[in-house]
Amino acid sequence: VISLLRETLLTLFWVGFLIAGTTWVCSVLITISILTDPSLELDLNRAQWTVNDYWGSVGHTVITMFQVLLRDQWADAVVWPLVQKDPISVLIFIVFYCVVVLALMNNVTGVVVECAMEASTLCGELYQKEQDKQAEAIMSSLRQVFREADADGSGDMDREELRIAL
């Protein structure tokens, strides 16, 4: 069970690393596309913050992409104004969302379910071994009782030996 937990945590670590890497790469691409086009005026009237708060640096863009990942006001306030002014940027968001949400999160779910199934199988095997051990102990004690009840040592019990044993 401990090895399964270790395997699950290791997978979660690597998936988190891949999510962070994918988020970083997409953030760099979006930041470059926004900062290299000074004429790009985004309509963020539905948003709470300014363009620089959302897209002003790679760090801000990473946080914004995390907001997109969590789908927190992402369509109206964050993504749509950028896509209206720069339609090519929709490809970055599609790739980001497909890779992070669909591929990596499904991987996490699959690993956790697989480890749970292995743990269940392992527990079932341990339970069966314990049941077999108990059955063998009971059979051994029954053999001993019948050997002691077999008065003539023939290996068979007749009615008289059974009546005396009971």
PDB file of C-alpha atoms in Angstrom:
ATOM      1  CA  VAL A   1       0.000   0.000   0.000  1.00  0.00           C
ATOM      2  CA  ILE A   2       2.893   2.350   0.796  1.00  0.00           C
ATOM      3  CA  SER A   3       4.482   1.700  -2.596  1.00  0.00           C
ATOM      4  CA  LEU A   4       1.158   2.468  -4.291  1.00  0.00           C
ATOM      5  CA  LEU A   5       0.912   5.732  -2.383  1.00  0.00           C
ATOM      6  CA  ARG A   6       4.489   6.571  -3.384  1.00  0.00           C
ATOM      7  CA  GLU A   7       3.683   5.801  -7.026  1.00  0.00           C
ATOM      8  CA  THR A   8       0.584   8.000  -6.910  1.00  0.00           C
ATOM      9  CA  LEU A   9       2.453  10.906  -5.312  1.00  0.00           C
ATOM     10  CA  LEU A  10       5.288  10.565  -7.825  1.00  0.00           C
ATOM     11  CA  THR A  11       2.807  10.682 -10.705  1.00  0.00           C
ATOM     12  CA  LEU A  12       1.055  13.688  -9.173  1.00  0.00           C
ATOM     13  CA  PHE A  13       4.413  15.435  -8.856  1.00  0.00           C
ATOM     14  CA  TRP A  14       5.281  14.866 -12.517  1.00  0.00           C
ATOM     15  CA  VAL A  15       1.826  15.850 -13.714  1.00  0.00           C
ATOM     16  CA  GLY A  16       2.078  19.028 -11.609  1.00  0.00           C
ATOM     17  CA  PHE A  17       5.478  19.679 -13.173  1.00  0.00           C
ATOM     18  CA  LEU A  18       4.033  19.216 -16.671  1.00  0.00           C
ATOM     19  CA  ILE A  19       1.080  21.486 -15.855  1.00  0.00           C
ATOM     20  CA  ALA A  20       3.479  24.154 -14.586  1.00  0.00           C
ATOM     21  CA  GLY A  21       5.669  23.761 -17.675  1.00  0.00           C
ATOM     22  CA  THR A  22       2.744  23.921 -20.077  1.00  0.00           C
ATOM     23  CA  THR A  23       1.341  26.930 -18.239  1.00  0.00           C
ATOM     24  CA  TRP A  24       4.736  28.651 -18.370  1.00  0.00           C
ATOM     25  CA  VAL A  25       5.210  28.035 -22.110  1.00  0.00           C
ATOM     26  CA  CYS A  26       1.709  29.235 -22.976  1.00  0.00           C
ATOM     27  CA  SER A  27       2.175  32.256 -20.715  1.00  0.00           C
ATOM     28  CA  VAL A  28       5.410  33.194 -22.448  1.00  0.00           C
ATOM     29  CA  LEU A  29       3.744  32.924 -25.874  1.00  0.00           C
ATOM     30  CA  ILE A  30       0.770  35.048 -24.839  1.00  0.00           C
ATOM     31  CA  THR A  31       2.951  37.634 -23.092  1.00  0.00           C
ATOM     32  CA  ILE A  32       5.150  37.930 -26.177  1.00  0.00           C
ATOM     33  CA  SER A  33       2.125  38.350 -28.451  1.00  0.00           C
ATOM     34  CA  ILE A  34       0.663  41.061 -26.212  1.00  0.00           C
ATOM     35  CA  LEU A  35       3.866  42.969 -25.428  1.00  0.00           C
ATOM     36  CA  THR A  36       5.081  42.963 -29.047  1.00  0.00           C
ATOM     37  CA  ASP A  37       1.875  44.597 -30.267  1.00  0.00           C
ATOM     38  CA  PRO A  38       1.599  47.969 -28.498  1.00  0.00           C
ATOM     39  CA  SER A  39      -1.473  48.866 -30.554  1.00  0.00           C
ATOM     40  CA  LEU A  40      -3.403  45.981 -29.026  1.00  0.00           C
ATOM     41  CA  GLU A  41      -6.220  47.537 -27.004  1.00  0.00           C
ATOM     42  CA  LEU A  42      -8.145  44.964 -25.033  1.00  0.00           C
ATOM     43  CA  ASP A  43     -11.679  45.661 -23.885  1.00  0.00           C
ATOM     44  CA  LEU A  44     -11.576  44.532 -20.268  1.00  0.00           C
ATOM     45  CA  ASN A  45     -14.658  46.414 -19.063  1.00  0.00           C
ATOM     46  CA  ARG A  46     -16.064  43.187 -17.557  1.00  0.00           C
ATOM     47  CA  ALA A  47     -12.780  42.358 -15.864  1.00  0.00           C
ATOM     48  CA  GLN A  48     -11.724  43.383 -12.402  1.00  0.00           C
ATOM     49  CA  TRP A  49      -8.182  44.425 -13.334  1.00  0.00           C
ATOM     50  CA  THR A  50      -6.205  46.049 -16.131  1.00  0.00           C
ATOM     51  CA  VAL A  51      -4.373  44.518 -19.056  1.00  0.00           C
ATOM     52  CA  ASN A  52      -1.077  44.778 -17.173  1.00  0.00           C
ATOM     53  CA  ASP A  53      -2.590  42.977 -14.184  1.00  0.00           C
ATOM     54  CA  TYR A  54      -3.625  40.071 -16.398  1.00  0.00           C
ATOM     55  CA  TRP A  55      -0.999  39.985 -19.136  1.00  0.00           C
ATOM     56  CA  GLY A  56       1.713  42.518 -18.172  1.00  0.00           C
ATOM     57  CA  SER A  57       4.457  40.017 -17.379  1.00  0.00           C
ATOM     58  CA  VAL A  58       5.043  36.312 -17.623  1.00  0.00           C
ATOM     59  CA  GLY A  59       4.316  35.962 -13.900  1.00  0.00           C
ATOM     60  CA  HIS A  60       0.994  37.767 -14.226  1.00  0.00           C
ATOM     61  CA  THR A  61       0.154  35.707 -17.291  1.00  0.00           C
ATOM     62  CA  VAL A  62       0.916  32.477 -15.409  1.00  0.00           C
ATOM     63  CA  ILE A  63      -1.569  33.517 -12.723  1.00  0.00           C
ATOM     64  CA  THR A  64      -4.102  34.448 -15.398  1.00  0.00           C
ATOM     65  CA  MET A  65      -3.597  31.098 -17.126  1.00  0.00           C
ATOM     66  CA  PHE A  66      -4.184  29.416 -13.775  1.00  0.00           C
ATOM     67  CA  GLN A  67      -7.447  31.370 -13.626  1.00  0.00           C
ATOM     68  CA  VAL A  68      -8.252  30.078 -17.124  1.00  0.00           C
ATOM     69  CA  LEU A  69      -7.414  26.555 -15.965  1.00  0.00           C
ATOM     70  CA  LEU A  70      -9.845  26.865 -13.052  1.00  0.00           C
ATOM     71  CA  ARG A  71     -12.407  28.481 -15.391  1.00  0.00           C
ATOM     72  CA  ASP A  72     -12.905  31.409 -13.041  1.00  0.00           C
ATOM     73  CA  GLN A  73     -14.460  34.230 -15.121  1.00  0.00           C
ATOM     74  CA  TRP A  74     -12.168  33.177 -17.890  1.00  0.00           C
ATOM     75  CA  ALA A  75     -14.364  33.508 -20.967  1.00  0.00           C
ATOM     76  CA  ASP A  76     -15.892  36.966 -20.518  1.00  0.00           C
ATOM     77  CA  ALA A  77     -13.229  38.796 -18.606  1.00  0.00           C
ATOM     78  CA  VAL A  78      -9.946  37.240 -19.636  1.00  0.00           C
ATOM     79  CA  VAL A  79      -9.881  35.196 -22.837  1.00  0.00           C
ATOM     80  CA  TRP A  80     -12.568  36.708 -25.039  1.00  0.00           C
ATOM     81  CA  PRO A  81     -11.147  40.256 -25.164  1.00  0.00           C
ATOM     82  CA  LEU A  82      -7.759  38.864 -26.192  1.00  0.00           C
ATOM     83  CA  VAL A  83      -9.225  36.513 -28.800  1.00  0.00           C
ATOM     84  CA  GLN A  84     -11.296  39.349 -30.320  1.00  0.00           C
ATOM     85  CA  LYS A  85      -8.159  41.427 -30.939  1.00  0.00           C
ATOM     86  CA  ASP A  86      -5.778  38.563 -31.729  1.00  0.00           C
ATOM     87  CA  PRO A  87      -7.699  35.570 -33.151  1.00  0.00           C
ATOM     88  CA  ILE A  88      -4.556  33.447 -33.430  1.00  0.00           C
ATOM     89  CA  SER A  89      -4.260  33.426 -29.640  1.00  0.00           C
ATOM     90  CA  VAL A  90      -7.283  31.138 -29.469  1.00  0.00           C
ATOM     91  CA  LEU A  91      -4.975  28.340 -30.632  1.00  0.00           C
ATOM     92  CA  ILE A  92      -2.773  28.864 -27.579  1.00  0.00           C
ATOM     93  CA  PHE A  93      -5.789  28.634 -25.281  1.00  0.00           C
ATOM     94  CA  ILE A  94      -7.121  25.532 -27.044  1.00  0.00           C
ATOM     95  CA  VAL A  95      -3.759  23.771 -26.843  1.00  0.00           C
ATOM     96  CA  PHE A  96      -3.333  24.834 -23.221  1.00  0.00           C
ATOM     97  CA  TYR A  97      -6.781  23.677 -22.198  1.00  0.00           C
ATOM     98  CA  CYS A  98      -6.584  20.386 -24.111  1.00  0.00           C
ATOM     99  CA  VAL A  99      -3.146  19.471 -22.803  1.00  0.00           C
ATOM    100  CA  VAL A 100      -3.640  20.512 -19.202  1.00  0.00           C
ATOM    101  CA  VAL A 101      -7.248  19.685 -18.511  1.00  0.00           C
ATOM    102  CA  LEU A 102      -8.023  16.819 -20.828  1.00  0.00           C
ATOM    103  CA  ALA A 103      -4.723  14.964 -21.008  1.00  0.00           C
ATOM    104  CA  LEU A 104      -2.950  15.595 -17.731  1.00  0.00           C
ATOM    105  CA  MET A 105      -5.934  15.645 -15.409  1.00  0.00           C
ATOM    106  CA  ASN A 106      -7.269  12.428 -16.952  1.00  0.00           C
ATOM    107  CA  ASN A 107      -3.828  10.942 -16.344  1.00  0.00           C
ATOM    108  CA  VAL A 108      -4.083  11.867 -12.663  1.00  0.00           C
ATOM    109  CA  THR A 109      -7.526  10.296 -12.408  1.00  0.00           C
ATOM    110  CA  GLY A 110      -6.332   7.145 -14.145  1.00  0.00           C
ATOM    111  CA  VAL A 111      -3.303   6.721 -11.882  1.00  0.00           C
ATOM    112  CA  VAL A 112      -5.306   7.252  -8.706  1.00  0.00           C
ATOM    113  CA  VAL A 113      -7.973   4.754  -9.824  1.00  0.00           C
ATOM    114  CA  GLU A 114      -5.344   2.215 -10.876  1.00  0.00           C
ATOM    115  CA  CYS A 115      -3.537   2.479  -7.533  1.00  0.00           C
ATOM    116  CA  ALA A 116      -6.833   2.125  -5.674  1.00  0.00           C
ATOM    117  CA  MET A 117      -7.646  -1.004  -7.688  1.00  0.00           C
ATOM    118  CA  GLU A 118      -4.204  -2.480  -6.969  1.00  0.00           C
ATOM    119  CA  ALA A 119      -4.593  -1.729  -3.271  1.00  0.00           C
ATOM    120  CA  SER A 120      -8.011  -3.384  -3.297  1.00  0.00           C
ATOM    121  CA  THR A 121      -6.602  -6.467  -5.025  1.00  0.00           C
ATOM    122  CA  LEU A 122      -3.715  -6.609  -2.570  1.00  0.00           C
ATOM    123  CA  CYS A 123      -6.077  -6.358   0.404  1.00  0.00           C
ATOM    124  CA  GLY A 124      -8.268  -9.075  -1.109  1.00  0.00           C
ATOM    125  CA  GLU A 125      -5.272 -11.387  -1.508  1.00  0.00           C
ATOM    126  CA  LEU A 126      -4.170 -10.758   2.081  1.00  0.00           C
ATOM    127  CA  TYR A 127      -7.705 -11.434   3.312  1.00  0.00           C
ATOM    128  CA  GLN A 128      -7.841 -14.690   1.337  1.00  0.00           C
ATOM    129  CA  LYS A 129      -4.489 -15.824   2.768  1.00  0.00           C
ATOM    130  CA  GLU A 130      -5.756 -15.124   6.292  1.00  0.00           C
ATOM    131  CA  GLN A 131      -8.960 -17.073   5.592  1.00  0.00           C
ATOM    132  CA  ASP A 132      -6.924 -20.010   4.233  1.00  0.00           C
ATOM    133  CA  LYS A 133      -4.701 -19.955   7.335  1.00  0.00           C
ATOM    134  CA  GLN A 134      -7.738 -20.016   9.626  1.00  0.00           C
ATOM    135  CA  ALA A 135      -9.361 -22.851   7.659  1.00  0.00           C
ATOM    136  CA  GLU A 136      -6.150 -24.878   7.861  1.00  0.00           C
ATOM    137  CA  ALA A 137      -5.948 -24.326  11.641  1.00  0.00           C
ATOM    138  CA  ILE A 138      -9.556 -25.478  12.061  1.00  0.00           C
ATOM    139  CA  MET A 139      -8.978 -28.551   9.870  1.00  0.00           C
ATOM    140  CA  SER A 140      -5.831 -29.408  11.801  1.00  0.00           C
ATOM    141  CA  SER A 141      -7.640 -29.231  15.140  1.00  0.00           C
ATOM    142  CA  LEU A 142     -10.523 -31.342  13.754  1.00  0.00           C
ATOM    143  CA  ARG A 143      -8.043 -33.973  12.528  1.00  0.00           C
ATOM    144  CA  GLN A 144      -6.502 -34.057  16.005  1.00  0.00           C
ATOM    145  CA  VAL A 145      -9.940 -34.465  17.654  1.00  0.00           C
ATOM    146  CA  PHE A 146     -10.873 -37.344  15.330  1.00  0.00           C
ATOM    147  CA  ARG A 147      -7.482 -39.048  15.801  1.00  0.00           C
ATOM    148  CA  GLU A 148      -7.989 -38.928  19.555  1.00  0.00           C
ATOM    149  CA  ALA A 149     -11.558 -40.243  19.180  1.00  0.00           C
ATOM    150  CA  ASP A 150     -10.396 -43.189  17.040  1.00  0.00           C
ATOM    151  CA  ALA A 151      -9.911 -45.670  19.881  1.00  0.00           C
ATOM    152  CA  ASP A 152      -8.806 -48.683  17.840  1.00  0.00           C
ATOM    153  CA  GLY A 153      -6.410 -46.649  15.617  1.00  0.00           C
ATOM    154  CA  SER A 154      -7.957 -47.960  12.404  1.00  0.00           C
ATOM    155  CA  GLY A 155      -8.259 -44.520  10.829  1.00  0.00           C
ATOM    156  CA  ASP A 156     -12.024 -44.893  10.601  1.00  0.00           C
ATOM    157  CA  MET A 157     -14.599 -44.022  13.237  1.00  0.00           C
ATOM    158  CA  ASP A 158     -17.430 -46.351  13.884  1.00  0.00           C
ATOM    159  CA  ARG A 159     -20.669 -45.410  15.640  1.00  0.00           C
ATOM    160  CA  GLU A 160     -19.496 -46.489  19.042  1.00  0.00           C
ATOM    161  CA  GLU A 161     -16.306 -44.354  18.832  1.00  0.00           C
ATOM    162  CA  LEU A 162     -18.367 -41.351  17.659  1.00  0.00           C
ATOM    163  CA  ARG A 163     -20.879 -41.828  20.516  1.00  0.00           C
ATOM    164  CA  ILE A 164     -18.081 -41.951  23.075  1.00  0.00           C
ATOM    165  CA  ALA A 165     -16.372 -38.864  21.561  1.00  0.00           C
ATOM    166  CA  LEU A 166     -19.560 -36.828  21.712  1.00  0.00           C
TER     167      LEU A 166
END
